[in-house]
Amino acid sequence: MRALKIVFWIFYRIWFYILMAVPILIMFPFLFISILSERWYPYFFLMARIWAKFILFGMGFTVKVEAEEEIIEGRSYMFVANHTSMTDIMLMLSVVKNPFVFVGKKELAKIPLFGFFYKRTCILVDRKSSKSRMAVFERAQKRLNQGLSICIFPEGGVPDDESVLLDEFKDGAFRLALDHHIPIVPLTFADNKERFSYTFFSGSPGQMRVKIHRFFDTKEVSQEYKKTLKASVREVILNQLREFAK
């Protein structure tokens, strides 16, 4: 039985990367044209959502969303969620309709084909470089001025310790939200680690539950409130993870 599971997991991983590549290859001319101008980013985002849904469907994942507050079309937000899987990117794209730009680690730019568009459309950060972290704020400000939203996984990566349910949050997302007075939208992803974790021999088709929580308003709130805001958002997501685990 264990041998059969290992064979399944190997093919399941290979199938995931095939699903990632196929729509990119099919849409490549349109994707390439859409990145020639920043003004055309919403068209790229639309194709990215198609790509994400194609992968989730092909992997046998079904998405169930519960929202405590409605995301208004045309508004800018700061989207934050827990991070446990590469599928977090696809799930976020699938759930959120408002065009947003990911702030993510530069290492993902090394993935063949996917990385070509990733580094040209996302805001890449080298967390070991203070200069890189500062550049993130400049690029994010430009994108927000264009009417887009920003998405950050505030843990800064997937926790190394498997026992950690939710790692400590970095400041970046909250500083940006406060600087630009945009609402923070916390999302909790319940099942991504079980469905497709970074552990190679793991994963299975099934449901992906998403909880969109009430937004945190940042109007007329100063940077001094950043630590309190960060702790409050983390507490909301952590409590929901505990609720999902029951």
Short mmCIF file of C-alpha atoms in Angstrom, two decimals:
data_model
loop_
_atom_site.label_atom_id
_atom_site.label_comp_id
_atom_site.label_asym_id
_atom_site.label_seq_id
_atom_site.Cartn_x
_atom_site.Cartn_y
_atom_site.Cartn_z
CA MET A 1 0.00 0.00 0.00
CA ARG A 2 2.84 2.39 0.88
CA ALA A 3 4.51 1.66 -2.47
CA LEU A 4 1.29 2.49 -4.33
CA LYS A 5 1.01 5.78 -2.45
CA ILE A 6 4.59 6.69 -3.35
CA VAL A 7 3.92 6.00 -7.03
CA PHE A 8 0.75 8.11 -6.85
CA TRP A 9 2.58 11.00 -5.16
CA ILE A 10 5.35 10.96 -7.78
CA PHE A 11 2.87 11.13 -10.65
CA TYR A 12 0.74 13.66 -8.76
CA ARG A 13 3.75 16.01 -8.48
CA ILE A 14 4.64 15.56 -12.14
CA TRP A 15 1.01 16.18 -13.11
CA PHE A 16 1.01 19.43 -11.13
CA TYR A 17 3.92 20.83 -13.11
CA ILE A 18 2.34 19.69 -16.37
CA LEU A 19 -0.82 21.57 -15.41
CA MET A 20 1.27 24.64 -14.61
CA ALA A 21 3.01 24.56 -17.99
CA VAL A 22 0.22 23.68 -20.44
CA PRO A 23 -1.96 26.83 -20.11
CA ILE A 24 1.15 29.05 -20.08
CA LEU A 25 2.29 27.50 -23.36
CA ILE A 26 -1.18 27.83 -24.89
CA MET A 27 -1.65 31.45 -23.79
CA PHE A 28 2.00 32.46 -24.17
CA PRO A 29 1.52 35.02 -26.99
CA PHE A 30 -1.31 36.74 -25.11
CA LEU A 31 0.51 36.61 -21.78
CA PHE A 32 3.63 38.04 -23.39
CA ILE A 33 1.72 40.92 -24.99
CA SER A 34 -0.05 41.69 -21.69
CA ILE A 35 3.26 42.25 -19.85
CA LEU A 36 4.63 44.73 -22.40
CA SER A 37 2.84 47.56 -20.60
CA GLU A 38 1.92 47.92 -16.94
CA ARG A 39 -1.41 49.41 -18.05
CA TRP A 40 -2.33 46.01 -19.50
CA TYR A 41 -1.76 44.16 -16.23
CA PRO A 42 -5.51 43.57 -15.61
CA TYR A 43 -5.58 41.47 -18.81
CA PHE A 44 -2.61 39.45 -17.57
CA PHE A 45 -4.37 39.02 -14.22
CA LEU A 46 -7.47 37.67 -15.95
CA MET A 47 -5.39 35.04 -17.75
CA ALA A 48 -3.57 34.24 -14.50
CA ARG A 49 -6.93 33.50 -12.88
CA ILE A 50 -7.80 31.12 -15.74
CA TRP A 51 -4.40 29.45 -15.28
CA ALA A 52 -4.96 29.07 -11.53
CA LYS A 53 -8.46 27.61 -11.87
CA PHE A 54 -7.23 25.20 -14.55
CA ILE A 55 -4.58 23.86 -12.15
CA LEU A 56 -6.93 23.56 -9.17
CA PHE A 57 -9.54 21.74 -11.27
CA GLY A 58 -6.94 19.48 -12.88
CA MET A 59 -5.53 18.51 -9.48
CA GLY A 60 -8.99 17.53 -8.26
CA PHE A 61 -9.33 20.43 -5.83
CA THR A 62 -12.73 21.96 -5.09
CA VAL A 63 -12.84 25.43 -3.54
CA LYS A 64 -15.31 26.39 -0.82
CA VAL A 65 -15.35 30.07 0.15
CA GLU A 66 -17.04 31.70 3.15
CA ALA A 67 -16.91 35.50 3.27
CA GLU A 68 -17.73 37.73 6.21
CA GLU A 69 -17.42 40.87 4.07
CA GLU A 70 -17.68 41.53 0.35
CA ILE A 71 -14.67 42.61 -1.71
CA ILE A 72 -15.78 45.63 -3.74
CA GLU A 73 -14.82 45.72 -7.40
CA GLY A 74 -12.45 48.54 -8.31
CA ARG A 75 -11.12 49.13 -4.79
CA SER A 76 -7.55 48.54 -3.64
CA TYR A 77 -6.86 46.16 -0.77
CA MET A 78 -4.03 44.46 1.04
CA PHE A 79 -4.70 40.71 0.89
CA VAL A 80 -2.91 38.57 3.50
CA ALA A 81 -3.14 34.84 4.16
CA ASN A 82 -1.34 31.97 5.85
CA HIS A 83 1.26 30.21 3.71
CA THR A 84 1.70 26.42 3.61
CA SER A 85 1.78 25.40 -0.06
CA MET A 86 2.67 26.42 -3.59
CA THR A 87 -1.06 26.16 -4.31
CA ASP A 88 -1.63 29.22 -2.08
CA ILE A 89 -0.81 31.33 -5.16
CA MET A 90 -3.40 29.54 -7.31
CA LEU A 91 -6.04 29.60 -4.59
CA MET A 92 -5.60 33.33 -4.00
CA LEU A 93 -5.92 34.02 -7.74
CA SER A 94 -9.00 31.82 -7.92
CA VAL A 95 -10.78 33.45 -4.97
CA VAL A 96 -9.99 37.15 -5.50
CA LYS A 97 -11.38 38.89 -8.59
CA ASN A 98 -9.84 42.33 -8.01
CA PRO A 99 -6.51 42.57 -9.88
CA PHE A 100 -3.66 42.36 -7.39
CA VAL A 101 0.11 42.03 -7.50
CA PHE A 102 1.96 39.43 -5.44
CA VAL A 103 4.92 40.38 -3.28
CA GLY A 104 6.96 37.19 -3.19
CA LYS A 105 10.38 35.68 -2.75
CA LYS A 106 12.75 35.95 -5.67
CA GLU A 107 13.58 32.21 -5.61
CA LEU A 108 10.32 31.38 -7.42
CA ALA A 109 11.61 33.24 -10.47
CA LYS A 110 13.90 30.24 -11.09
CA ILE A 111 10.97 27.94 -11.94
CA PRO A 112 11.06 27.33 -15.71
CA LEU A 113 8.38 29.13 -17.75
CA PHE A 114 6.39 30.19 -14.66
CA GLY A 115 9.38 32.23 -13.47
CA PHE A 116 9.55 34.17 -16.73
CA PHE A 117 6.21 35.83 -16.03
CA TYR A 118 6.55 35.77 -12.24
CA LYS A 119 9.57 38.07 -12.20
CA ARG A 120 7.98 40.45 -14.72
CA THR A 121 4.63 40.85 -12.98
CA CYS A 122 5.25 40.30 -9.27
CA ILE A 123 7.20 42.39 -6.80
CA LEU A 124 10.22 40.27 -5.91
CA VAL A 125 11.98 40.59 -2.59
CA ASP A 126 15.26 39.30 -1.25
CA ARG A 127 14.52 39.15 2.45
CA LYS A 128 18.25 39.12 3.27
CA SER A 129 18.74 42.50 1.58
CA SER A 130 17.53 45.71 3.21
CA LYS A 131 17.89 47.47 -0.15
CA SER A 132 15.57 44.92 -1.76
CA ARG A 133 13.01 45.32 1.02
CA MET A 134 12.98 49.09 0.55
CA ALA A 135 12.54 48.70 -3.22
CA VAL A 136 9.39 46.66 -2.52
CA PHE A 137 7.71 49.68 -0.97
CA GLU A 138 8.50 51.84 -3.98
CA ARG A 139 7.15 49.30 -6.47
CA ALA A 140 4.09 48.57 -4.35
CA GLN A 141 3.30 52.29 -4.10
CA LYS A 142 3.43 52.53 -7.89
CA ARG A 143 1.05 49.61 -8.28
CA LEU A 144 -1.38 50.97 -5.70
CA ASN A 145 -1.36 54.32 -7.50
CA GLN A 146 -2.46 52.40 -10.61
CA GLY A 147 -5.54 51.20 -8.72
CA LEU A 148 -4.31 47.65 -8.14
CA SER A 149 -4.25 45.68 -4.89
CA ILE A 150 -1.34 43.94 -3.20
CA CYS A 151 -1.09 40.38 -1.88
CA ILE A 152 1.50 39.34 0.68
CA PHE A 153 1.92 36.15 2.69
CA PRO A 154 3.10 37.90 5.87
CA GLU A 155 4.84 34.88 7.38
CA GLY A 156 7.55 35.53 4.81
CA GLY A 157 7.61 31.89 3.73
CA VAL A 158 6.47 28.46 4.85
CA PRO A 159 7.41 27.68 8.49
CA ASP A 160 10.39 25.31 8.76
CA ASP A 161 8.96 23.66 11.83
CA GLU A 162 6.08 21.35 10.85
CA SER A 163 4.51 21.84 14.28
CA VAL A 164 4.07 25.60 13.75
CA LEU A 165 0.47 26.31 12.80
CA LEU A 166 1.10 29.96 11.93
CA ASP A 167 4.50 31.66 11.99
CA GLU A 168 5.12 35.20 13.20
CA PHE A 169 4.17 37.94 10.72
CA LYS A 170 6.60 40.35 9.10
CA ASP A 171 5.82 44.10 9.10
CA GLY A 172 5.77 44.81 5.36
CA ALA A 173 2.10 44.23 4.53
CA PHE A 174 0.91 46.29 7.49
CA ARG A 175 3.29 49.16 6.88
CA LEU A 176 2.14 49.38 3.25
CA ALA A 177 -1.54 49.22 4.21
CA LEU A 178 -1.10 51.98 6.79
CA ASP A 179 0.96 54.14 4.42
CA HIS A 180 -1.75 53.98 1.75
CA HIS A 181 -4.80 53.68 4.03
CA ILE A 182 -6.12 50.60 2.24
CA PRO A 183 -8.18 47.92 4.01
CA ILE A 184 -6.43 44.74 5.07
CA VAL A 185 -8.29 41.58 4.01
CA PRO A 186 -7.26 38.51 6.03
CA LEU A 187 -7.87 35.13 4.41
CA THR A 188 -7.46 31.73 6.03
CA PHE A 189 -6.55 28.74 3.84
CA ALA A 190 -7.55 25.60 5.70
CA ASP A 191 -6.49 22.63 3.61
CA ASN A 192 -3.64 23.57 1.27
CA LYS A 193 -0.99 21.84 3.36
CA GLU A 194 -2.95 18.59 3.28
CA ARG A 195 -3.82 18.91 -0.41
CA PHE A 196 -0.32 19.80 -1.70
CA SER A 197 2.41 20.62 0.79
CA TYR A 198 6.10 21.21 0.13
CA THR A 199 6.74 17.66 1.37
CA PHE A 200 7.24 15.64 -1.82
CA PHE A 201 5.52 12.42 -0.77
CA SER A 202 2.19 13.92 0.19
CA GLY A 203 -0.98 15.40 -1.26
CA SER A 204 -4.38 14.32 -2.55
CA PRO A 205 -7.45 15.68 -4.35
CA GLY A 206 -10.13 17.18 -2.14
CA GLN A 207 -11.68 20.33 -0.79
CA MET A 208 -9.89 23.63 -0.18
CA ARG A 209 -11.73 25.79 2.34
CA VAL A 210 -11.22 29.54 2.40
CA LYS A 211 -12.46 32.02 4.98
CA ILE A 212 -12.46 35.71 4.00
CA HIS A 213 -12.60 37.63 7.28
CA ARG A 214 -13.90 41.08 8.07
CA PHE A 215 -11.58 43.77 6.80
CA PHE A 216 -9.33 45.87 8.99
CA ASP A 217 -9.79 49.55 8.22
CA THR A 218 -6.58 51.61 8.16
CA LYS A 219 -8.03 55.08 7.57
CA GLU A 220 -6.82 57.67 10.05
CA VAL A 221 -4.56 55.07 11.66
CA SER A 222 -0.89 55.89 12.25
CA GLN A 223 2.19 53.68 11.88
CA GLU A 224 2.33 53.47 15.69
CA TYR A 225 -0.65 51.11 15.43
CA LYS A 226 1.29 48.71 13.17
CA LYS A 227 2.27 46.16 15.82
CA THR A 228 -1.24 46.04 17.26
CA LEU A 229 -2.73 45.69 13.79
CA LYS A 230 -0.29 42.93 12.85
CA ALA A 231 -1.05 41.01 16.03
CA SER A 232 -4.81 41.40 15.55
CA VAL A 233 -4.76 40.13 11.97
CA ARG A 234 -2.57 37.18 12.93
CA GLU A 235 -4.90 36.31 15.80
CA VAL A 236 -7.89 36.23 13.43
CA ILE A 237 -6.18 33.81 11.04
CA LEU A 238 -4.73 31.68 13.86
CA ASN A 239 -8.11 31.30 15.57
CA GLN A 240 -9.71 30.28 12.28
CA LEU A 241 -7.00 27.68 11.65
CA ARG A 242 -7.71 26.23 15.07
CA GLU A 243 -11.44 26.21 14.27
CA PHE A 244 -10.85 24.45 10.96
CA ALA A 245 -8.71 21.84 12.75
CA LYS A 246 -11.52 20.77 15.08
#
